[in-house]
Coordinates of C-alpha atoms in Angstrom, one line a residue:
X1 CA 11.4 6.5 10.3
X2 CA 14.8 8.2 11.3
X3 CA 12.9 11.0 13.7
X4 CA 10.2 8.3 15.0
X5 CA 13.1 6.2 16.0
X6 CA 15.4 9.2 17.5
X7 CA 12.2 10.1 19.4
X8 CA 11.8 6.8 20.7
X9 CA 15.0 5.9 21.8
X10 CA 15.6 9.2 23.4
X11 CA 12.4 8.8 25.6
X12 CA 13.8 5.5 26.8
X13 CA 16.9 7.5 27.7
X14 CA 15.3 10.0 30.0
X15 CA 12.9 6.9 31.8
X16 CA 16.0 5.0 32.4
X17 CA 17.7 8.2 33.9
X18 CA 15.0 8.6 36.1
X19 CA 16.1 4.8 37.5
X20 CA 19.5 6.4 37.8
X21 CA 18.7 9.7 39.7
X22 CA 15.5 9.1 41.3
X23 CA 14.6 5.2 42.0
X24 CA 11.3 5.9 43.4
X25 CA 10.0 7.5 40.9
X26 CA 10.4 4.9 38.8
X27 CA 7.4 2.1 39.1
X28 CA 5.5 -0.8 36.8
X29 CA 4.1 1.7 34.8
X30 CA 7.6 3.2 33.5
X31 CA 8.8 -0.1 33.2
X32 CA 5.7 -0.7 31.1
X33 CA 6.2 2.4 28.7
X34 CA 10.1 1.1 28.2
X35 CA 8.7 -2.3 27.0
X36 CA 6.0 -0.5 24.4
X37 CA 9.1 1.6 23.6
X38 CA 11.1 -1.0 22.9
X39 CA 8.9 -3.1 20.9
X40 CA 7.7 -0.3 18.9
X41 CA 11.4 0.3 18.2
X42 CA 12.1 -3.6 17.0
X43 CA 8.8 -3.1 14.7
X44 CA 10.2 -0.1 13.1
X45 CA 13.3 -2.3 12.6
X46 CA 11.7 -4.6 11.0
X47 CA 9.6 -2.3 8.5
X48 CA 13.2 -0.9 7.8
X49 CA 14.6 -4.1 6.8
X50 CA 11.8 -5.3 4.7
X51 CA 11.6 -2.3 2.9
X52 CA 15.1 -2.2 1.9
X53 CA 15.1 -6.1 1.6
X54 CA 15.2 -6.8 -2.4
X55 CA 13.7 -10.8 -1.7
X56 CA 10.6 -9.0 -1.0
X57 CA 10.4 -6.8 -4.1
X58 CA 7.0 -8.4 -5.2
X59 CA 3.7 -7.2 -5.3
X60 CA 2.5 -10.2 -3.2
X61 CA 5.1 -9.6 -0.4
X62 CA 4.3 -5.6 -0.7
X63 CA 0.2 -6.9 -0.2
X64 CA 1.3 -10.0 2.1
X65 CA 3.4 -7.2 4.9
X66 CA 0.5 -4.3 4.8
X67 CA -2.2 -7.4 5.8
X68 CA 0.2 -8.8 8.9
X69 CA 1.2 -5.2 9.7
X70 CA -2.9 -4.0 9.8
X71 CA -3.6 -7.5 11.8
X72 CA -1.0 -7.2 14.5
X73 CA -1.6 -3.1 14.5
X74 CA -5.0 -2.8 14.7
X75 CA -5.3 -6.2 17.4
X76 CA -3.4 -4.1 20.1
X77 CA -5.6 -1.7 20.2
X78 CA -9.3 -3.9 19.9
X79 CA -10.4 -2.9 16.1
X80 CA -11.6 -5.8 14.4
X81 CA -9.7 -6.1 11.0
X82 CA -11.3 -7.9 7.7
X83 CA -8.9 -8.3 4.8
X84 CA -10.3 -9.1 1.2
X85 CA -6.5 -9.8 -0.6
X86 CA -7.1 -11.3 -3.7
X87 CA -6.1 -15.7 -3.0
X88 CA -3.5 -15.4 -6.8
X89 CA -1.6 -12.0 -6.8
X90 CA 0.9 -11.5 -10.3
X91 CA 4.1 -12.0 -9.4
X92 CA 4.7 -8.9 -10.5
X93 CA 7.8 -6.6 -8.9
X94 CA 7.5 -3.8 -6.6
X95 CA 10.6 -2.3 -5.9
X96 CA 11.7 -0.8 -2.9
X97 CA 10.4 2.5 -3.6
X98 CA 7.1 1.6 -4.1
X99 CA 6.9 -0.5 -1.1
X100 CA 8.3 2.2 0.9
X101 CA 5.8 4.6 -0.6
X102 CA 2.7 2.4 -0.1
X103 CA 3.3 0.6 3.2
X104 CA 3.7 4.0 4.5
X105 CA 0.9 5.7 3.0
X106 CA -1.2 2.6 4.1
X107 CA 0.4 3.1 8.0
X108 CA -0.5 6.7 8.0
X109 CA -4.0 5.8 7.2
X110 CA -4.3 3.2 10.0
X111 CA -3.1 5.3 12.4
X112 CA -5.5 8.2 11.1
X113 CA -8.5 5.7 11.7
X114 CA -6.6 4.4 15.2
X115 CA -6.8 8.3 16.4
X116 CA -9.7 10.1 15.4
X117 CA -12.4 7.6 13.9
X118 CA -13.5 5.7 16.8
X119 CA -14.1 2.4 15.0
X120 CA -14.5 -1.2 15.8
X121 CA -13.7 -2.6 12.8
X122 CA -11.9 -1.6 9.4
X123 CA -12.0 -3.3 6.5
X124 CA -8.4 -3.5 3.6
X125 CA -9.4 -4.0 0.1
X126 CA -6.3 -5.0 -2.0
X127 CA -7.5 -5.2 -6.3
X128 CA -5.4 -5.2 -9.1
X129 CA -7.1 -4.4 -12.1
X130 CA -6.0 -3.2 -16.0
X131 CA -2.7 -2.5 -14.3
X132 CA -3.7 -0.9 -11.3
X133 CA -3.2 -1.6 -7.8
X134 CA -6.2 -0.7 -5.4
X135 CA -5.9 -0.6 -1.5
X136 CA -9.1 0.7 -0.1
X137 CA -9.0 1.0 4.0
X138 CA -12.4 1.7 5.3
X139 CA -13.4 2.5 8.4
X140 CA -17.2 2.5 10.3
X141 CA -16.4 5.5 12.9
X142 CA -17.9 8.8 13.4
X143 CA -16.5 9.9 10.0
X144 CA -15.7 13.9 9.0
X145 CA -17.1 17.1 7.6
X146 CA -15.0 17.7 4.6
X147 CA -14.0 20.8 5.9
X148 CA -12.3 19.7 8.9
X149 CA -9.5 17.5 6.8
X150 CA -7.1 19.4 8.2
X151 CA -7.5 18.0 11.7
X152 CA -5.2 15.1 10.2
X153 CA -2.2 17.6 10.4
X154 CA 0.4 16.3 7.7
X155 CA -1.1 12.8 7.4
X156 CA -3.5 13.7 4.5
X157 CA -0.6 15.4 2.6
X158 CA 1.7 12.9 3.1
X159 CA -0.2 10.0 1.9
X160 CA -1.2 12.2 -1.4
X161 CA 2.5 13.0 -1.7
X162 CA 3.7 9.1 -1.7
X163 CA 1.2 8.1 -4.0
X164 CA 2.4 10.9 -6.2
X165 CA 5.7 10.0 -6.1
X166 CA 5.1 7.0 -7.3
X167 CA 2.4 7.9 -9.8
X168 CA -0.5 7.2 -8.1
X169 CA -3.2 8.5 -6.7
X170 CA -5.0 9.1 -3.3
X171 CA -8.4 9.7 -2.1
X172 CA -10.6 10.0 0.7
X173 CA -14.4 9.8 1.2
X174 CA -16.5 9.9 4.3
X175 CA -19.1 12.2 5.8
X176 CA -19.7 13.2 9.8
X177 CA -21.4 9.5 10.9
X178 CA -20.7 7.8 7.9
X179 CA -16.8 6.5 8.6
X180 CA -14.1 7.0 6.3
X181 CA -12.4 5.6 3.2
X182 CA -8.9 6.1 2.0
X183 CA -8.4 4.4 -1.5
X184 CA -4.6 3.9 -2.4
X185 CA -4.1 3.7 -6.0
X186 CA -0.6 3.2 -8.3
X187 CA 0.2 1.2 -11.2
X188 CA 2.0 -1.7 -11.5
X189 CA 4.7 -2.9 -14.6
X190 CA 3.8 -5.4 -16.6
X191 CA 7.2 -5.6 -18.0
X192 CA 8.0 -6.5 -14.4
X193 CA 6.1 -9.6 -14.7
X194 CA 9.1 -11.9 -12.8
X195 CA 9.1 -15.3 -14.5
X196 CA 9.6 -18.4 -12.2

């Protein structure tokens, strides 16, 4: 988040210097990239604070933030999202790590589908079951070949890396025209059970 941030606020330095040393250069459209900018930086904000907030260490919060996140993500750019979230979540806690670990994981996945699967719609699956927490993000694009998984650069290797840190698992299935699924899995603490 440090580097997407650094990035960010370093590209709205060098459009504002063009204002500075060159006025006509700068039109509606730069004006326009410092407002996505600047609103992508106050979102990033936001995901900072709530992952480091401990009043949202619950698994309902943790599944509550990746369903507005996907919403308001996946609206600015026309996919159609469907969320099946389960209507009684445990109250169960999930610290900050394994917010941090999953939101993120679940973020590189959207963006994955966002770049390269040329959906409409994408569907989020949230089950907890025998102590395990299931977040399947499918997708109805133009799917893969297996082979080609590295096209994702990092992205595949990072989400497999925060599950794993968190002693979970990660998993992807999809063939060339078939669309893709991601399936996010990590246990949860009964001893964490937080009475009310």
């Amino acid at each position: 988040m440090h580097d997407d941030l650094g990035a960010r606020l370093t590209e709205i330095r060098y459009l504002t210097e063009i204002k500075q040393t060159n006025a006509s250069d700068y039109n509606d459209t730069v004006l326009k990239k410092v407002s996505v900018l600047t609103n992508d930086i106050i979102s990033t904000f936001n995901e900072i604070v709530w992952s480091v907030s401990p009043q949202n260490d619950t698994l309902e919060n943790l599944t509550e933030f990746i369903g507005q996140y996907a919403v308001d993500y996946l609206s600015k750019v026309n996919i159609r999202c469907r969320l099946d979230i389960p209507a009684q979540i445990p109250n169960i806690e999930a610290p900050a790590e394994i917010r941090h670990n999953v939101f993120l994981a679940v973020k590189e996945a959207l963006n994955n589908a966002v770049k390269y699967s040329e959906t409409h719609e994408l569907h989020i699956k949230v089950e907890i079951n025998n102590l395990i927490a299931t977040i399947t993000i499918q997708d109805f694009g133009k799917g893969f070949d297996a082979s080609e998984k590295n096209k994702f650069g990092n992205g595949l290797k990072n989400m497999k890396s925060r599950m794993k840190n968190i002693g979970g698992n990660f998993q992807i299935e999809g063939n060339t025209g078939s669309g893709t699924k991601i399936i996010l899995q990590f246990p949860v603490n009964k001893d964490l059970l937080i009475n009310d």
